[in-house]
Tab-separated table of C-alpha atoms in Angstrom:
chain	number	residue	atom	x	y	z
A	12	MET	CA	-64.752	54.986	-29.404
A	13	PRO	CA	-61.292	54.204	-27.924
A	14	PRO	CA	-61.070	52.673	-24.414
A	15	THR	CA	-60.837	55.204	-21.592
A	16	PRO	CA	-57.686	55.013	-19.446
A	17	PRO	CA	-58.145	54.890	-15.666
A	18	ASP	CA	-57.171	58.115	-13.919
A	19	PHE	CA	-53.831	56.905	-12.519
A	20	LEU	CA	-52.690	55.796	-15.978
A	21	ARG	CA	-53.326	59.035	-17.871
A	22	PRO	CA	-50.159	60.900	-16.826
A	23	LEU	CA	-48.097	57.762	-17.465
A	24	LEU	CA	-49.365	57.602	-21.046
A	25	ALA	CA	-48.287	61.181	-21.673
A	26	LYS	CA	-44.749	59.895	-22.206
A	27	PRO	CA	-43.836	57.179	-24.695
A	28	VAL	CA	-44.574	53.755	-23.242
A	29	ALA	CA	-41.737	51.233	-23.160
A	30	ILE	CA	-42.821	47.877	-24.613
A	31	PHE	CA	-40.626	44.972	-23.530
A	32	GLY	CA	-40.706	42.236	-26.166
A	33	GLY	CA	-41.241	42.481	-29.910
A	34	GLY	CA	-43.352	39.339	-30.283
A	35	VAL	CA	-47.104	38.764	-30.327
A	36	SER	CA	-47.735	40.340	-26.910
A	37	GLY	CA	-45.626	43.369	-27.749
A	38	GLU	CA	-47.507	43.891	-31.009
A	39	GLY	CA	-50.793	43.667	-29.106
A	40	VAL	CA	-49.647	46.395	-26.718
A	41	ARG	CA	-48.561	48.563	-29.640
A	42	THR	CA	-52.022	48.151	-31.227
A	43	LEU	CA	-53.788	49.137	-28.013
A	44	LEU	CA	-51.543	52.151	-27.509
A	45	ALA	CA	-52.338	53.299	-31.029
A	46	ALA	CA	-56.066	53.011	-30.251
A	47	LEU	CA	-55.448	55.169	-27.172
A	48	GLY	CA	-53.538	57.761	-29.170
A	49	ALA	CA	-50.408	56.988	-27.145
A	50	GLU	CA	-46.860	56.358	-28.313
A	51	GLY	CA	-44.932	53.126	-27.765
A	52	LYS	CA	-41.253	52.240	-28.031
A	53	THR	CA	-40.267	48.567	-28.344
A	54	TYR	CA	-37.230	47.099	-26.613
A	55	ASP	CA	-36.165	43.550	-27.344
A	56	ALA	CA	-33.053	41.475	-26.711
A	57	LYS	CA	-32.833	40.842	-30.465
A	58	GLY	CA	-33.289	44.512	-31.289
A	59	VAL	CA	-33.117	47.690	-29.201
A	60	GLU	CA	-31.575	47.318	-25.737
A	61	PHE	CA	-33.148	49.018	-22.709
A	62	THR	CA	-30.458	51.233	-21.168
A	63	ALA	CA	-30.309	53.492	-18.120
A	64	ASP	CA	-30.809	56.490	-20.415
A	65	ALA	CA	-33.879	54.846	-21.927
A	66	ALA	CA	-35.301	54.134	-18.472
A	67	ARG	CA	-35.415	57.858	-17.709
A	68	ARG	CA	-37.551	58.512	-20.788
A	69	HIS	CA	-40.486	56.300	-19.764
A	70	ALA	CA	-43.058	56.480	-16.992
A	71	LEU	CA	-44.742	53.194	-17.967
A	72	VAL	CA	-43.362	49.821	-19.052
A	73	VAL	CA	-45.573	47.038	-20.421
A	74	PHE	CA	-43.755	43.710	-20.615
A	75	SER	CA	-44.337	40.399	-22.363
A	76	PRO	CA	-44.724	37.133	-20.401
A	77	GLY	CA	-41.232	36.048	-21.418
A	78	PHE	CA	-39.729	38.628	-19.048
A	79	VAL	CA	-39.126	37.127	-15.608
A	80	PRO	CA	-40.266	39.335	-12.703
A	81	ASP	CA	-36.679	40.110	-11.683
A	82	HIS	CA	-35.394	40.762	-15.202
A	83	PRO	CA	-32.633	43.413	-15.136
A	84	TRP	CA	-34.569	45.678	-17.497
A	85	LEU	CA	-37.587	45.657	-15.175
A	86	ALA	CA	-35.377	46.325	-12.164
A	87	GLN	CA	-33.777	49.225	-14.030
A	88	ALA	CA	-37.170	50.653	-15.020
A	89	ARG	CA	-38.509	50.417	-11.478
A	90	GLY	CA	-35.345	52.018	-10.175
A	91	ALA	CA	-36.018	54.972	-12.481
A	92	GLY	CA	-39.546	55.285	-11.060
A	93	ALA	CA	-41.498	53.667	-13.906
A	94	GLU	CA	-44.705	51.675	-13.403
A	95	CYS	CA	-44.241	48.124	-14.799
A	96	LEU	CA	-47.256	46.085	-15.921
A	97	GLY	CA	-47.577	42.773	-17.714
A	98	GLU	CA	-49.445	42.856	-21.033
A	99	LEU	CA	-52.479	41.091	-19.531
A	100	ASP	CA	-52.651	43.539	-16.616
A	101	PHE	CA	-52.352	46.546	-18.918
A	102	ALA	CA	-55.145	45.346	-21.211
A	103	ALA	CA	-57.399	44.499	-18.269
A	104	LEU	CA	-57.419	48.146	-17.183
A	105	PHE	CA	-59.451	48.976	-20.319
A	106	TRP	CA	-61.775	45.963	-20.559
A	107	ARG	CA	-65.385	46.569	-19.511
A	108	GLY	CA	-66.872	43.161	-20.261
A	109	GLY	CA	-66.791	39.876	-18.381
A	110	VAL	CA	-63.769	37.608	-18.084
A	111	VAL	CA	-63.607	33.842	-17.776
A	112	ALA	CA	-59.984	32.838	-17.203
A	113	VAL	CA	-58.614	29.423	-18.139
A	114	THR	CA	-55.345	27.940	-16.933
A	115	GLY	CA	-53.709	24.543	-16.461
A	116	THR	CA	-50.561	22.646	-17.286
A	117	ASN	CA	-52.321	21.089	-20.271
A	118	GLY	CA	-55.602	21.574	-22.106
A	119	LYS	CA	-56.023	25.268	-21.447
A	120	THR	CA	-55.884	26.315	-25.097
A	121	THR	CA	-58.477	23.731	-26.132
A	122	LEU	CA	-60.753	24.640	-23.236
A	123	THR	CA	-60.437	28.353	-24.025
A	124	GLU	CA	-61.263	27.820	-27.687
A	125	PHE	CA	-64.110	25.430	-26.919
A	126	LEU	CA	-65.836	27.727	-24.433
A	127	ALA	CA	-65.673	30.626	-26.880
A	128	HIS	CA	-66.958	28.367	-29.668
A	129	ALA	CA	-69.825	27.090	-27.506
A	130	LEU	CA	-70.898	30.563	-26.388
A	131	VAL	CA	-70.820	31.934	-29.921
A	132	SER	CA	-72.861	28.927	-31.089
A	133	ILE	CA	-75.709	29.941	-28.744
A	134	GLY	CA	-75.547	33.573	-29.841
A	135	ARG	CA	-73.400	35.060	-27.098
A	136	GLY	CA	-70.654	37.623	-27.702
A	137	ALA	CA	-67.532	35.756	-26.639
A	138	ARG	CA	-63.947	35.739	-27.888
A	139	ALA	CA	-60.946	33.547	-27.093
A	140	THR	CA	-57.924	35.604	-26.106
A	141	GLY	CA	-54.790	35.677	-23.979
A	142	ASN	CA	-52.051	33.078	-24.174
A	143	ILE	CA	-53.400	31.526	-27.389
A	144	GLY	CA	-51.657	33.845	-29.834
A	145	HIS	CA	-54.333	36.575	-29.662
A	146	PRO	CA	-53.271	38.975	-26.874
A	147	PHE	CA	-55.871	40.494	-24.578
A	148	SER	CA	-54.563	43.943	-25.547
A	149	GLN	CA	-55.378	43.235	-29.198
A	150	LEU	CA	-58.922	42.212	-28.283
A	151	VAL	CA	-59.412	45.322	-26.140
A	152	ALA	CA	-58.182	47.577	-28.955
A	153	ALA	CA	-60.703	46.052	-31.356
A	154	ALA	CA	-63.689	46.115	-28.971
A	155	PRO	CA	-65.922	49.216	-29.154
A	156	GLY	CA	-66.481	50.674	-25.710
A	157	GLY	CA	-63.854	48.425	-24.182
A	158	GLY	CA	-65.896	45.239	-24.736
A	159	ARG	CA	-68.789	46.292	-22.519
A	160	ASP	CA	-71.174	43.720	-24.001
A	161	ARG	CA	-68.664	40.929	-24.576
A	162	LEU	CA	-67.178	38.049	-22.651
A	163	ALA	CA	-63.443	37.377	-22.908
A	164	ILE	CA	-62.441	33.738	-22.525
A	165	CYS	CA	-58.848	34.364	-21.543
A	166	GLU	CA	-56.117	31.731	-21.429
A	167	VAL	CA	-53.633	32.629	-18.696
A	168	SER	CA	-50.201	31.030	-18.420
A	169	SER	CA	-48.172	30.816	-15.219
A	170	PHE	CA	-45.786	33.387	-16.732
A	171	GLN	CA	-48.700	35.825	-16.982
A	172	ALA	CA	-50.392	34.893	-13.713
A	173	GLU	CA	-47.405	35.389	-11.424
A	174	THR	CA	-47.228	39.170	-11.938
A	175	LEU	CA	-50.963	40.012	-12.089
A	176	ARG	CA	-52.075	43.076	-10.123
A	177	PHE	CA	-55.083	44.601	-11.929
A	178	PHE	CA	-56.488	41.704	-13.954
A	179	ARG	CA	-59.682	40.304	-12.447
A	180	ALA	CA	-61.575	37.210	-13.586
A	181	ASP	CA	-65.263	36.669	-12.926
A	182	ALA	CA	-64.628	32.933	-13.120
A	183	THR	CA	-61.530	30.766	-13.456
A	184	LEU	CA	-61.262	27.218	-14.774
A	185	TRP	CA	-58.054	25.360	-13.866
A	186	THR	CA	-57.813	22.091	-15.782
A	187	ASN	CA	-54.912	20.212	-14.226
A	188	PHE	CA	-51.482	20.562	-12.666
A	189	ALA	CA	-48.255	18.668	-13.357
A	190	GLU	CA	-44.529	19.279	-13.586
A	191	ASP	CA	-43.628	22.019	-16.076
A	192	HIS	CA	-41.731	25.303	-16.457
A	193	LEU	CA	-39.291	24.529	-13.653
A	194	GLU	CA	-36.611	26.386	-15.593
A	195	ARG	CA	-38.572	29.536	-14.724
A	196	HIS	CA	-40.288	28.775	-11.426
A	197	ALA	CA	-37.462	26.741	-9.811
A	198	SER	CA	-39.808	24.398	-7.919
A	199	LEU	CA	-43.171	22.722	-8.350
A	200	GLU	CA	-44.582	24.660	-5.403
A	201	ARG	CA	-43.518	27.992	-6.897
A	202	TYR	CA	-45.053	26.968	-10.237
A	203	PHE	CA	-48.300	26.169	-8.408
A	204	GLY	CA	-48.100	29.480	-6.557
A	205	ALA	CA	-47.739	31.401	-9.827
A	206	LYS	CA	-50.992	29.902	-11.088
A	207	TRP	CA	-52.675	30.343	-7.707
A	208	ASN	CA	-52.180	34.084	-8.086
A	209	LEU	CA	-54.891	33.896	-10.757
A	210	ILE	CA	-57.246	32.278	-8.217
A	211	VAL	CA	-56.559	35.169	-5.836
A	212	ARG	CA	-57.606	37.498	-8.641
A	213	THR	CA	-60.917	35.762	-9.263
A	214	ALA	CA	-63.952	37.333	-7.640
A	215	PRO	CA	-65.362	35.211	-4.782
A	216	PRO	CA	-68.730	33.459	-5.241
A	217	GLY	CA	-71.543	35.955	-4.779
A	218	GLY	CA	-69.079	38.838	-4.902
A	219	ALA	CA	-69.198	41.931	-7.024
A	220	GLY	CA	-66.667	40.548	-9.478
A	221	SER	CA	-64.540	42.975	-11.410
A	222	GLY	CA	-67.168	45.657	-11.251
A	223	ARG	CA	-67.129	45.828	-15.038
A	224	VAL	CA	-69.681	43.166	-15.914
A	225	ASN	CA	-72.831	44.080	-17.787
A	226	PRO	CA	-75.707	43.348	-15.346
A	227	LYS	CA	-77.458	41.396	-18.101
A	228	ARG	CA	-74.488	39.022	-18.081
A	229	ARG	CA	-74.131	38.764	-14.310
A	230	ARG	CA	-75.196	35.132	-14.134
A	231	GLU	CA	-73.059	34.067	-17.087
A	232	THR	CA	-69.962	35.389	-15.362
A	233	ALA	CA	-70.788	33.880	-11.972
A	234	ALA	CA	-67.756	34.490	-9.800
A	235	THR	CA	-66.538	30.957	-9.199
A	236	VAL	CA	-63.346	28.923	-9.403
A	237	PHE	CA	-63.480	25.432	-10.907
A	238	ILE	CA	-60.511	23.095	-10.486
A	239	GLY	CA	-59.791	19.596	-11.764
A	240	SER	CA	-58.762	16.577	-9.710
A	241	THR	CA	-54.984	17.045	-9.899
A	242	VAL	CA	-55.259	20.717	-8.939
A	243	GLN	CA	-57.293	19.739	-5.903
A	244	ARG	CA	-54.586	17.306	-4.763
A	245	PHE	CA	-51.799	19.853	-5.101
A	246	ALA	CA	-53.855	22.575	-3.412
A	247	ARG	CA	-54.172	20.332	-0.377
A	248	LYS	CA	-50.490	19.428	-0.522
A	249	TYR	CA	-49.515	23.095	-0.496
A	250	ASP	CA	-52.172	24.027	2.061
A	251	ARG	CA	-54.204	26.316	-0.193
A	252	ALA	CA	-57.736	27.101	0.952
A	253	LEU	CA	-60.469	25.420	-1.121
A	254	ALA	CA	-63.515	26.735	0.742
A	255	SER	CA	-64.784	28.873	-2.146
A	256	VAL	CA	-63.593	26.573	-4.938
A	257	VAL	CA	-65.733	24.133	-6.926
A	258	THR	CA	-63.820	20.870	-7.272
A	259	VAL	CA	-64.679	18.894	-10.390
A	260	VAL	CA	-63.860	15.191	-10.604
A	261	THR	CA	-62.043	15.113	-13.923
A	262	GLU	CA	-60.180	11.808	-13.704
A	263	GLY	CA	-61.482	8.331	-14.497
A	264	GLN	CA	-64.977	9.389	-15.476
A	265	PRO	CA	-67.102	6.971	-17.540
A	266	ALA	CA	-67.817	7.550	-21.202
A	267	ASP	CA	-70.745	9.780	-22.089
A	268	ALA	CA	-72.736	8.580	-25.100
A	269	ARG	CA	-73.616	12.178	-25.920
A	270	LEU	CA	-69.932	12.865	-26.659
A	271	ALA	CA	-69.439	9.894	-28.993
A	272	GLY	CA	-67.746	10.997	-32.197
A	273	THR	CA	-66.531	14.288	-30.703
A	274	VAL	CA	-63.005	15.256	-29.686
A	275	PHE	CA	-64.174	14.967	-26.063
A	276	ALA	CA	-65.204	11.302	-26.282
A	277	ASP	CA	-61.946	10.146	-24.684
A	278	TYR	CA	-59.202	11.394	-22.411
A	279	PRO	CA	-57.314	13.690	-22.286
A	280	GLN	CA	-59.940	15.931	-23.917
A	281	ARG	CA	-62.735	14.569	-21.706
A	282	GLU	CA	-61.166	16.500	-18.831
A	283	ASN	CA	-61.656	19.772	-20.689
A	284	PHE	CA	-65.325	19.061	-21.348
A	285	LEU	CA	-66.003	18.243	-17.692
A	286	LEU	CA	-64.587	21.617	-16.609
A	287	ALA	CA	-66.524	23.436	-19.326
A	288	ALA	CA	-69.752	21.668	-18.329
A	289	ALA	CA	-69.314	22.594	-14.664
A	290	TRP	CA	-68.963	26.282	-15.490
A	291	TRP	CA	-71.722	26.122	-18.101
A	292	ARG	CA	-74.236	24.756	-15.584
A	293	ALA	CA	-73.211	27.293	-12.932
A	294	ALA	CA	-73.744	30.064	-15.480
A	295	GLY	CA	-77.334	28.869	-15.945
A	296	LEU	CA	-76.904	27.908	-19.580
A	297	ALA	CA	-78.821	25.033	-21.197
A	298	GLU	CA	-76.676	21.888	-21.247
A	299	ALA	CA	-77.983	20.880	-24.672
A	300	GLY	CA	-76.178	23.848	-26.212
A	301	LEU	CA	-72.823	22.689	-24.861
A	302	PHE	CA	-73.223	19.157	-26.219
A	303	ALA	CA	-74.301	20.549	-29.583
A	304	ALA	CA	-71.177	22.733	-29.639
A	305	ALA	CA	-69.011	19.708	-28.829
A	306	ARG	CA	-70.253	18.033	-32.012
A	307	THR	CA	-69.055	20.930	-34.186
A	308	PHE	CA	-65.832	21.772	-32.363
A	309	GLN	CA	-62.502	20.918	-33.996
A	310	LEU	CA	-59.163	20.769	-32.204
A	311	GLY	CA	-56.451	23.191	-33.204
A	312	ARG	CA	-53.497	21.776	-35.110
A	313	HIS	CA	-50.595	19.912	-33.518
A	314	ARG	CA	-52.771	18.387	-30.776
A	315	LEU	CA	-52.567	14.588	-31.041
A	316	ALA	CA	-53.996	14.295	-34.529
A	317	PRO	CA	-53.369	11.614	-37.191
A	318	VAL	CA	-51.264	12.872	-40.082
A	319	ALA	CA	-51.206	9.989	-42.531
A	320	GLU	CA	-50.987	6.227	-42.909
A	321	ARG	CA	-48.027	4.866	-44.867
A	322	ASP	CA	-47.319	1.166	-45.379
A	323	GLY	CA	-49.862	0.344	-42.692
A	324	ILE	CA	-48.192	2.653	-40.134
A	325	THR	CA	-50.168	5.581	-38.693
A	326	TYR	CA	-48.300	8.802	-37.912
A	327	TRP	CA	-49.520	11.221	-35.226
A	328	ASN	CA	-48.612	14.870	-34.668
A	329	ASP	CA	-48.704	15.991	-31.031
A	330	SER	CA	-46.107	18.748	-31.299
A	331	LYS	CA	-47.977	20.925	-28.785
A	332	ALA	CA	-47.033	18.400	-26.090
A	333	THR	CA	-44.273	20.457	-24.516
A	334	ASN	CA	-44.247	18.839	-21.061
A	335	PHE	CA	-44.153	15.377	-19.515
A	336	HIS	CA	-47.821	15.313	-18.517
A	337	ALA	CA	-48.933	15.921	-22.111
A	338	VAL	CA	-46.762	13.089	-23.455
A	339	GLU	CA	-48.053	10.674	-20.837
A	340	ALA	CA	-51.646	11.612	-21.648
A	341	ALA	CA	-51.013	11.037	-25.358
A	342	LEU	CA	-49.365	7.653	-24.809
A	343	ALA	CA	-52.255	6.533	-22.609
A	344	GLY	CA	-54.533	6.717	-25.629
A	345	PHE	CA	-52.723	3.947	-27.520
A	346	ALA	CA	-53.464	0.287	-26.879
A	347	ALA	CA	-49.900	-0.853	-27.641
A	348	PRO	CA	-46.407	0.657	-27.340
A	349	VAL	CA	-45.564	3.223	-30.008
A	350	VAL	CA	-42.480	4.511	-31.781
A	351	LEU	CA	-42.055	7.855	-30.030
A	352	THR	CA	-40.130	10.925	-31.164
A	353	ALA	CA	-39.276	13.047	-28.122
A	354	GLY	CA	-36.813	15.686	-26.978
A	355	GLY	CA	-36.134	19.380	-27.334
A	356	LYS	CA	-35.151	22.316	-25.174
A	357	SER	CA	-35.221	21.516	-21.476
A	358	LYS	CA	-37.761	23.149	-19.164
A	359	GLY	CA	-36.415	21.438	-16.062
A	360	GLY	CA	-38.028	18.528	-14.250
A	361	ASP	CA	-37.334	14.925	-13.351
A	362	LEU	CA	-36.264	13.290	-16.616
A	363	ALA	CA	-35.520	9.960	-14.952
A	364	GLY	CA	-39.025	9.804	-13.508
A	365	PHE	CA	-40.519	10.750	-16.858
A	366	VAL	CA	-38.687	8.018	-18.789
A	367	HIS	CA	-39.495	5.471	-16.088
A	368	ARG	CA	-43.213	6.245	-16.336
A	369	ILE	CA	-43.442	6.087	-20.117
A	370	ALA	CA	-41.149	3.078	-20.590
A	371	PRO	CA	-43.936	0.449	-20.794
A	372	ARG	CA	-45.708	2.447	-23.525
A	373	VAL	CA	-42.721	3.019	-25.821
A	374	LYS	CA	-41.519	0.441	-28.342
A	375	HIS	CA	-38.616	2.623	-29.447
A	376	ALA	CA	-37.701	6.219	-28.597
A	377	LEU	CA	-36.228	8.501	-31.254
A	378	LEU	CA	-34.486	11.326	-29.421
A	379	ILE	CA	-33.912	14.815	-30.824
A	380	GLY	CA	-32.748	18.218	-29.649
A	381	GLU	CA	-30.783	19.472	-26.643
A	382	THR	CA	-32.118	16.843	-24.252
A	383	SER	CA	-31.369	13.847	-26.467
A	384	ALA	CA	-28.158	12.820	-24.661
A	385	GLU	CA	-29.726	12.970	-21.191
A	386	LEU	CA	-32.836	11.168	-22.414
A	387	ALA	CA	-30.635	8.486	-23.965
A	388	PHE	CA	-28.934	7.933	-20.595
A	389	HIS	CA	-32.273	7.431	-18.843
A	390	CYS	CA	-33.625	5.257	-21.654
A	391	ALA	CA	-30.615	2.982	-21.197
A	392	THR	CA	-31.208	2.905	-17.453
A	393	PHE	CA	-34.833	1.837	-17.852
A	394	ARG	CA	-34.174	-0.427	-20.831
A	395	VAL	CA	-36.087	1.598	-23.380
A	396	ALA	CA	-34.871	0.940	-26.912
A	397	HIS	CA	-33.726	4.267	-28.310
A	398	THR	CA	-31.861	6.057	-31.088
A	399	SER	CA	-30.429	9.574	-30.956
A	400	CYS	CA	-31.190	11.538	-34.133
A	401	VAL	CA	-29.490	14.725	-35.267
A	402	THR	CA	-32.553	15.980	-37.150
A	403	LEU	CA	-36.288	15.454	-37.207
A	404	ALA	CA	-35.943	14.140	-40.762
A	405	GLU	CA	-33.638	11.400	-39.492
A	406	ALA	CA	-36.160	10.537	-36.771
A	407	VAL	CA	-39.020	10.213	-39.270
A	408	HIS	CA	-36.866	8.040	-41.543
A	409	ARG	CA	-35.861	5.758	-38.652
A	410	ALA	CA	-39.479	5.543	-37.446
A	411	ALA	CA	-40.553	4.136	-40.797
A	412	GLU	CA	-37.908	1.409	-40.427
A	413	LEU	CA	-38.754	0.563	-36.811
A	414	ALA	CA	-42.564	0.512	-36.918
A	415	SER	CA	-44.530	-2.435	-38.283
A	416	PRO	CA	-47.885	-2.378	-40.102
A	417	GLY	CA	-50.673	-1.721	-37.625
A	418	GLU	CA	-48.387	0.244	-35.286
A	419	HIS	CA	-48.224	3.953	-34.533
A	420	VAL	CA	-45.479	6.578	-34.817
A	421	LEU	CA	-45.997	9.509	-32.473
A	422	LEU	CA	-44.340	12.923	-32.340
A	423	SER	CA	-44.971	14.002	-28.752
A	424	PRO	CA	-41.763	15.807	-27.758
A	425	GLY	CA	-42.312	16.673	-24.074
A	426	PHE	CA	-40.024	19.696	-24.336
A	427	ALA	CA	-39.919	23.200	-25.785
A	428	SER	CA	-39.149	23.523	-29.487
A	429	PHE	CA	-36.779	26.485	-29.539
A	430	ASP	CA	-33.549	24.503	-29.869
A	431	LEU	CA	-34.248	23.289	-33.422
A	432	PHE	CA	-37.441	25.087	-34.475
A	433	ARG	CA	-39.110	28.497	-34.381
A	434	ASN	CA	-41.989	27.166	-32.252
A	435	TYR	CA	-44.072	24.037	-31.745
A	436	GLU	CA	-46.123	24.841	-34.865
A	437	ASP	CA	-42.971	24.853	-36.980
A	438	ARG	CA	-41.926	21.538	-35.431
A	439	GLY	CA	-45.309	19.983	-36.186
A	440	ASP	CA	-45.409	21.394	-39.713
A	441	GLN	CA	-41.996	19.940	-40.499
A	442	PHE	CA	-43.029	16.559	-39.103
A	443	GLU	CA	-46.183	16.490	-41.240
A	444	ALA	CA	-44.262	17.499	-44.357
A	445	LEU	CA	-41.701	14.733	-43.777
A	446	VAL	CA	-44.387	12.126	-43.178
A	447	ARG	CA	-46.370	13.016	-46.283
A	448	ASP	CA	-43.354	13.338	-48.558
A	449	PRO	CA	-40.198	11.812	-47.055
A	450	GLY	CA	-38.107	12.912	-50.006
A	451	ALA	CA	-39.153	16.566	-49.922
A	452	PRO	CA	-36.548	19.030	-48.621
A	453	VAL	CA	-37.453	20.716	-45.356
A	454	PRO	CA	-36.019	24.230	-44.993
A	455	SER	CA	-33.554	24.842	-42.196
A	456	LEU	CA	-35.101	27.477	-39.955
A	457	ARG	CA	-32.444	27.834	-37.261
């Protein structure tokens, strides 16, 4: 049975719906519209442009997270009287199950996947969705009855959170907060505020929640916000109320023997487990089940994983590290300075501060992408040995020359991948291919 549209949306769906963005989110919206028996028309900067004439043909626009709130197309659509909703908001209007939202500068994908894995392992109907490559709209379209008996573990990015109006979470877990996405949010405080909008849209403790939760699941979706140590510090700095928030001490916690041999044995992944455990206990679930799930959980690719050992040198792929905080967390896990490959498309931020902080942990920096020249300047300032490389292949070749047996070569870029690669997965795949077979040709994808 297809999801039932809320009353206010029915007349808007009578006309073709404008879908802004032809990527994963846009395809998810198209799938949901098809399940509703509605028509969609995709507009994308690389394809069909949204014109003034087009604006008059649509009563509803659903946009992908890549569209900034003041994008000219959105302004044009609103000017023509159209309702404009983000993909997450649109999907939420049809979801009838519970929602646990997960956000953070780093770790949110792992935490989302782990919570879903843990719940499924104890026999609960849960699914990871959202900003992990599986749009909420796609999940809603595939869920009979709008997911009435299921729990969505939904990763929410700041791009998604800042425009939320209808999305409601029964619980939110916010892992950490650090400098990122300043090319979009302009300041650290505005970036924090974008994520805080998700907290505003989380039901208060003891509240009625979204009103869509199966009563049998009421305790599992206890309406609570859990935040890590860094989030707590920034909330106080920006004078955000913490009265109804559960603060979890996620930094500097001692090892837990029960996590030995799991991906959560050490930082930075320990932080994710501590947040998961706090929610798990509040939901009234047996702690043993969470530890058992930790022993079977595997990290997704491109998250600080060893690739190969060649000539006594170990190579690590951390291509998903697209901000400074992630690189610093990765470097902290090595006992000695490493040969680091970093650089890419800028997302804003204090590059001088970043290089200064990582300098003691870097033996030699191999710099790639758009930011290589600026990084080279700061490396020189802070006396970090460095080499600018035109390609990733050159960086891998130079790393093999610079590293000695027993040392580590780390790809942890700290920046977006879209200057030289299709995405961070493509960047990581190319790195792994070059490490395993240095002589193999790597296709040019840009």
